[in-house]
Every structure is written in C-alpha cells, then in structure tokens.
Amino acid sequence: MKKILLFLLLFPCFGMAQLSYTDLKYLANNKSDLNIEYIKNKGYSYREERDIPDGTKQLYYEGGKLSKTLVVLKVGSNSNNLIVYVPETEANYREILDATKKDNYTFIETISGEIDTCNTYQSKEYFVKFCEIQFPNEPNKAYNITFYKKGIEL
C-alpha cells in the first residue's frame, strides 16, 4: 500500500518537464531572459551554452524523467529566440501538432531525408517544423519541434 501511495504522489512529477503548444507560443513571444526563468520553472536544468559562428548562441536545457527532453534556445544579439524542443514522448509531440492544426496553421511542405521526415506549417504569427527521426538500429522514433515567431531576426 505504501508503494502505491508513493507512486501516486510522484506520478505528477514524471511528465513535469513536458512543454505544451501554449508554452512554445510564450517562449516565442518573449526575449531569452524571461524564457530562461520560465524554462527553469517548468523543471528544466541548464546543461550548456554554445557560441555559434553566425553571432548567435544556443542555450541547452534538459528535463524529464529520463533527461531525454531538451529545450534549445537559439538567441540572437537582440535577445530574440528560436525554440527547438525535443519532447520525451510521442504523445507530447502529437498534442502540439494537433494544437497547431486546430489553430489553423497552413501546411507549407514535407522534406524527407534518410532518417527523418519534417513537415512545416505557418500561421499569421508563427512558424513551426515537426520532425520525426528514425535512427538506425533504434526501435523508437525521436521527435523534434522548431518553433519561432515570424519576422524575428537572429
């Protein structure tokens, strides 16, 4: 009985670091300084920062029960940012995809590579790319979502 109670108490924490469509819109609408606090409050931990030759930097945050969930902010000199989100579960990926379709995004194109298929959509305000990746010798797919506000300059 104690094990069941412990499980029920901890269960809500397992998916805590998952982001939603609303979270991605928030991150796209705000500068990186606000987003860093927002991401930390969602349960993510700072992993690393990389300077990119084009003058931007990438901030990496990880979270989730297996540390497989990742948020990368590509930040420009004006603190605008592009969000790359690696959801931990297919269900989280599908929830965000479904939310964009319900929000009347227009399908732009599908691009397929050797190990991935990416579909791009846009609305009046946002651009989003959904990628499904099948690595060789891996039974499960990986997922990647790129999200940003249209018209930003990085």
PDB file of C-alpha atoms in Angstrom:
ATOM      1  CA  MET A   1       0.000   0.000   0.000  1.00  0.00           C
ATOM      2  CA  LYS A   2       2.865   2.388   0.817  1.00  0.00           C
ATOM      3  CA  LYS A   3       4.372   1.784  -2.626  1.00  0.00           C
ATOM      4  CA  ILE A   4       1.097   2.688  -4.336  1.00  0.00           C
ATOM      5  CA  LEU A   5       0.782   5.905  -2.314  1.00  0.00           C
ATOM      6  CA  LEU A   6       4.378   6.850  -3.091  1.00  0.00           C
ATOM      7  CA  PHE A   7       3.781   6.217  -6.791  1.00  0.00           C
ATOM      8  CA  LEU A   8       0.632   8.370  -6.800  1.00  0.00           C
ATOM      9  CA  LEU A   9       2.476  11.197  -5.067  1.00  0.00           C
ATOM     10  CA  LEU A  10       5.383  11.083  -7.516  1.00  0.00           C
ATOM     11  CA  PHE A  11       3.355  10.416 -10.671  1.00  0.00           C
ATOM     12  CA  PRO A  12       2.576  14.093 -11.436  1.00  0.00           C
ATOM     13  CA  CYS A  13       6.313  14.885 -11.421  1.00  0.00           C
ATOM     14  CA  PHE A  14       7.159  12.406 -14.169  1.00  0.00           C
ATOM     15  CA  GLY A  15       5.801  14.486 -17.038  1.00  0.00           C
ATOM     16  CA  MET A  16       6.502  17.841 -15.448  1.00  0.00           C
ATOM     17  CA  ALA A  17       9.114  18.956 -17.954  1.00  0.00           C
ATOM     18  CA  GLN A  18       6.888  18.443 -20.976  1.00  0.00           C
ATOM     19  CA  LEU A  19       6.029  21.636 -22.848  1.00  0.00           C
ATOM     20  CA  SER A  20       2.721  22.434 -24.493  1.00  0.00           C
ATOM     21  CA  TYR A  21       1.751  24.460 -27.548  1.00  0.00           C
ATOM     22  CA  THR A  22       0.901  27.347 -25.186  1.00  0.00           C
ATOM     23  CA  ASP A  23       4.399  27.122 -23.664  1.00  0.00           C
ATOM     24  CA  LEU A  24       6.025  27.295 -27.110  1.00  0.00           C
ATOM     25  CA  LYS A  25       3.988  30.382 -28.008  1.00  0.00           C
ATOM     26  CA  TYR A  26       5.016  32.013 -24.725  1.00  0.00           C
ATOM     27  CA  LEU A  27       8.684  31.286 -25.420  1.00  0.00           C
ATOM     28  CA  ALA A  28       8.395  32.624 -28.982  1.00  0.00           C
ATOM     29  CA  ASN A  29       6.758  35.855 -27.778  1.00  0.00           C
ATOM     30  CA  ASN A  30       9.346  36.697 -25.122  1.00  0.00           C
ATOM     31  CA  LYS A  31      13.011  37.576 -25.009  1.00  0.00           C
ATOM     32  CA  SER A  32      15.504  34.998 -23.813  1.00  0.00           C
ATOM     33  CA  ASP A  33      15.941  36.453 -20.309  1.00  0.00           C
ATOM     34  CA  LEU A  34      12.265  35.804 -19.438  1.00  0.00           C
ATOM     35  CA  ASN A  35      12.375  32.438 -21.168  1.00  0.00           C
ATOM     36  CA  ILE A  36      15.278  31.159 -19.092  1.00  0.00           C
ATOM     37  CA  GLU A  37      13.303  31.664 -15.875  1.00  0.00           C
ATOM     38  CA  TYR A  38      10.182  30.187 -17.474  1.00  0.00           C
ATOM     39  CA  ILE A  39      12.061  27.058 -18.574  1.00  0.00           C
ATOM     40  CA  LYS A  40      13.635  26.612 -15.145  1.00  0.00           C
ATOM     41  CA  ASN A  41      10.200  26.933 -13.509  1.00  0.00           C
ATOM     42  CA  LYS A  42       8.911  24.186 -15.834  1.00  0.00           C
ATOM     43  CA  GLY A  43      11.504  21.789 -14.357  1.00  0.00           C
ATOM     44  CA  TYR A  44      14.405  22.083 -16.799  1.00  0.00           C
ATOM     45  CA  SER A  45      18.050  22.291 -15.783  1.00  0.00           C
ATOM     46  CA  TYR A  46      20.784  24.223 -17.555  1.00  0.00           C
ATOM     47  CA  ARG A  47      23.120  21.935 -19.488  1.00  0.00           C
ATOM     48  CA  GLU A  48      25.398  24.099 -21.638  1.00  0.00           C
ATOM     49  CA  GLU A  49      25.807  27.155 -23.844  1.00  0.00           C
ATOM     50  CA  ARG A  50      27.424  27.263 -27.283  1.00  0.00           C
ATOM     51  CA  ASP A  51      28.500  30.273 -29.310  1.00  0.00           C
ATOM     52  CA  ILE A  52      27.617  29.906 -32.990  1.00  0.00           C
ATOM     53  CA  PRO A  53      29.790  31.488 -35.736  1.00  0.00           C
ATOM     54  CA  ASP A  54      26.811  33.492 -37.043  1.00  0.00           C
ATOM     55  CA  GLY A  55      26.846  35.578 -33.827  1.00  0.00           C
ATOM     56  CA  THR A  56      24.035  33.735 -32.064  1.00  0.00           C
ATOM     57  CA  LYS A  57      24.316  31.427 -29.098  1.00  0.00           C
ATOM     58  CA  GLN A  58      22.482  28.264 -28.159  1.00  0.00           C
ATOM     59  CA  LEU A  59      21.332  27.606 -24.594  1.00  0.00           C
ATOM     60  CA  TYR A  60      20.598  23.971 -23.767  1.00  0.00           C
ATOM     61  CA  TYR A  61      18.195  22.898 -21.001  1.00  0.00           C
ATOM     62  CA  GLU A  62      17.220  19.316 -20.224  1.00  0.00           C
ATOM     63  CA  GLY A  63      14.463  17.761 -18.192  1.00  0.00           C
ATOM     64  CA  GLY A  64      12.042  14.901 -17.932  1.00  0.00           C
ATOM     65  CA  LYS A  65      12.185  11.636 -16.102  1.00  0.00           C
ATOM     66  CA  LEU A  66      14.936  10.233 -18.322  1.00  0.00           C
ATOM     67  CA  SER A  67      16.588  13.565 -19.216  1.00  0.00           C
ATOM     68  CA  LYS A  68      15.564  12.906 -22.806  1.00  0.00           C
ATOM     69  CA  THR A  69      13.543  16.113 -23.064  1.00  0.00           C
ATOM     70  CA  LEU A  70      15.546  19.049 -24.331  1.00  0.00           C
ATOM     71  CA  VAL A  71      14.848  22.731 -24.977  1.00  0.00           C
ATOM     72  CA  VAL A  72      17.341  24.719 -27.016  1.00  0.00           C
ATOM     73  CA  LEU A  73      17.048  28.476 -27.322  1.00  0.00           C
ATOM     74  CA  LYS A  74      18.920  29.944 -30.277  1.00  0.00           C
ATOM     75  CA  VAL A  75      19.382  33.538 -29.114  1.00  0.00           C
ATOM     76  CA  GLY A  76      20.334  36.486 -31.311  1.00  0.00           C
ATOM     77  CA  SER A  77      22.085  39.706 -30.297  1.00  0.00           C
ATOM     78  CA  ASN A  78      18.697  41.383 -29.730  1.00  0.00           C
ATOM     79  CA  SER A  79      17.622  38.536 -27.369  1.00  0.00           C
ATOM     80  CA  ASN A  80      15.024  37.225 -29.835  1.00  0.00           C
ATOM     81  CA  ASN A  81      14.976  33.462 -29.916  1.00  0.00           C
ATOM     82  CA  LEU A  82      14.110  30.394 -31.898  1.00  0.00           C
ATOM     83  CA  ILE A  83      12.995  27.381 -29.860  1.00  0.00           C
ATOM     84  CA  VAL A  84      13.976  23.804 -30.612  1.00  0.00           C
ATOM     85  CA  TYR A  85      12.081  21.343 -28.449  1.00  0.00           C
ATOM     86  CA  VAL A  86      12.768  17.611 -28.201  1.00  0.00           C
ATOM     87  CA  PRO A  87       9.736  16.056 -26.488  1.00  0.00           C
ATOM     88  CA  GLU A  88      10.221  12.961 -24.392  1.00  0.00           C
ATOM     89  CA  THR A  89       7.102  11.224 -25.685  1.00  0.00           C
ATOM     90  CA  GLU A  90       5.291  10.801 -28.959  1.00  0.00           C
ATOM     91  CA  ALA A  91       2.068  11.775 -27.165  1.00  0.00           C
ATOM     92  CA  ASN A  92       3.509  15.206 -26.257  1.00  0.00           C
ATOM     93  CA  TYR A  93       4.704  15.659 -29.859  1.00  0.00           C
ATOM     94  CA  ARG A  94       1.247  14.754 -31.216  1.00  0.00           C
ATOM     95  CA  GLU A  95      -0.534  17.076 -28.735  1.00  0.00           C
ATOM     96  CA  ILE A  96       1.483  20.039 -30.017  1.00  0.00           C
ATOM     97  CA  LEU A  97       0.982  19.000 -33.655  1.00  0.00           C
ATOM     98  CA  ASP A  98      -2.780  18.680 -33.113  1.00  0.00           C
ATOM     99  CA  ALA A  99      -2.922  22.063 -31.354  1.00  0.00           C
ATOM    100  CA  THR A 100      -1.261  23.808 -34.298  1.00  0.00           C
ATOM    101  CA  LYS A 101      -3.682  22.188 -36.726  1.00  0.00           C
ATOM    102  CA  LYS A 102      -6.626  23.330 -34.576  1.00  0.00           C
ATOM    103  CA  ASP A 103      -5.137  26.839 -34.568  1.00  0.00           C
ATOM    104  CA  ASN A 104      -5.426  26.955 -38.385  1.00  0.00           C
ATOM    105  CA  TYR A 105      -1.773  26.716 -39.381  1.00  0.00           C
ATOM    106  CA  THR A 106      -1.194  26.349 -43.105  1.00  0.00           C
ATOM    107  CA  PHE A 107       0.814  23.350 -44.281  1.00  0.00           C
ATOM    108  CA  ILE A 108       3.885  24.501 -46.264  1.00  0.00           C
ATOM    109  CA  GLU A 109       5.921  21.416 -47.217  1.00  0.00           C
ATOM    110  CA  THR A 110       7.288  17.995 -46.321  1.00  0.00           C
ATOM    111  CA  ILE A 111      11.003  17.300 -46.572  1.00  0.00           C
ATOM    112  CA  SER A 112      12.260  13.741 -46.176  1.00  0.00           C
ATOM    113  CA  GLY A 113      15.840  12.676 -45.554  1.00  0.00           C
ATOM    114  CA  GLU A 114      17.485   9.331 -44.949  1.00  0.00           C
ATOM    115  CA  ILE A 115      16.414   9.144 -41.318  1.00  0.00           C
ATOM    116  CA  ASP A 116      13.849  11.930 -40.911  1.00  0.00           C
ATOM    117  CA  THR A 117      10.647  13.446 -42.243  1.00  0.00           C
ATOM    118  CA  CYS A 118       9.852  17.074 -41.467  1.00  0.00           C
ATOM    119  CA  ASN A 119       6.574  18.922 -42.032  1.00  0.00           C
ATOM    120  CA  THR A 120       6.469  22.711 -41.875  1.00  0.00           C
ATOM    121  CA  TYR A 121       3.471  24.871 -41.043  1.00  0.00           C
ATOM    122  CA  GLN A 122       2.867  28.558 -40.506  1.00  0.00           C
ATOM    123  CA  SER A 123       0.213  30.857 -39.150  1.00  0.00           C
ATOM    124  CA  LYS A 124      -0.017  34.618 -39.348  1.00  0.00           C
ATOM    125  CA  GLU A 125       2.322  34.864 -36.343  1.00  0.00           C
ATOM    126  CA  TYR A 126       4.385  31.679 -36.076  1.00  0.00           C
ATOM    127  CA  PHE A 127       6.476  29.159 -37.985  1.00  0.00           C
ATOM    128  CA  VAL A 128       6.722  25.546 -36.806  1.00  0.00           C
ATOM    129  CA  LYS A 129       8.548  22.490 -38.124  1.00  0.00           C
ATOM    130  CA  PHE A 130       7.747  18.980 -36.869  1.00  0.00           C
ATOM    131  CA  CYS A 131      10.348  16.275 -37.475  1.00  0.00           C
ATOM    132  CA  GLU A 132      10.167  12.543 -36.882  1.00  0.00           C
ATOM    133  CA  ILE A 133      13.550  10.825 -36.801  1.00  0.00           C
ATOM    134  CA  GLN A 134      14.211   7.096 -37.047  1.00  0.00           C
ATOM    135  CA  PHE A 135      17.816   6.371 -36.120  1.00  0.00           C
ATOM    136  CA  PRO A 136      19.306   3.121 -37.468  1.00  0.00           C
ATOM    137  CA  ASN A 137      19.107   0.212 -35.030  1.00  0.00           C
ATOM    138  CA  GLU A 138      16.772   2.143 -32.704  1.00  0.00           C
ATOM    139  CA  PRO A 139      13.262   0.746 -32.159  1.00  0.00           C
ATOM    140  CA  ASN A 140      11.621   4.075 -31.281  1.00  0.00           C
ATOM    141  CA  LYS A 141      11.395   7.316 -33.214  1.00  0.00           C
ATOM    142  CA  ALA A 142      12.748  10.592 -31.897  1.00  0.00           C
ATOM    143  CA  TYR A 143      10.846  13.857 -32.304  1.00  0.00           C
ATOM    144  CA  ASN A 144      11.900  17.449 -32.787  1.00  0.00           C
ATOM    145  CA  ILE A 145       9.863  20.670 -32.954  1.00  0.00           C
ATOM    146  CA  THR A 146      11.272  24.011 -34.138  1.00  0.00           C
ATOM    147  CA  PHE A 147       9.096  26.984 -33.231  1.00  0.00           C
ATOM    148  CA  TYR A 148       9.515  30.730 -33.624  1.00  0.00           C
ATOM    149  CA  LYS A 149       7.657  33.966 -34.154  1.00  0.00           C
ATOM    150  CA  LYS A 150       7.657  35.046 -37.793  1.00  0.00           C
ATOM    151  CA  GLY A 151       9.670  38.113 -38.624  1.00  0.00           C
ATOM    152  CA  ILE A 152      12.289  37.725 -35.890  1.00  0.00           C
ATOM    153  CA  GLU A 153      15.885  38.489 -36.687  1.00  0.00           C
ATOM    154  CA  LEU A 154      18.557  36.379 -35.059  1.00  0.00           C
TER     155      LEU A 154
END
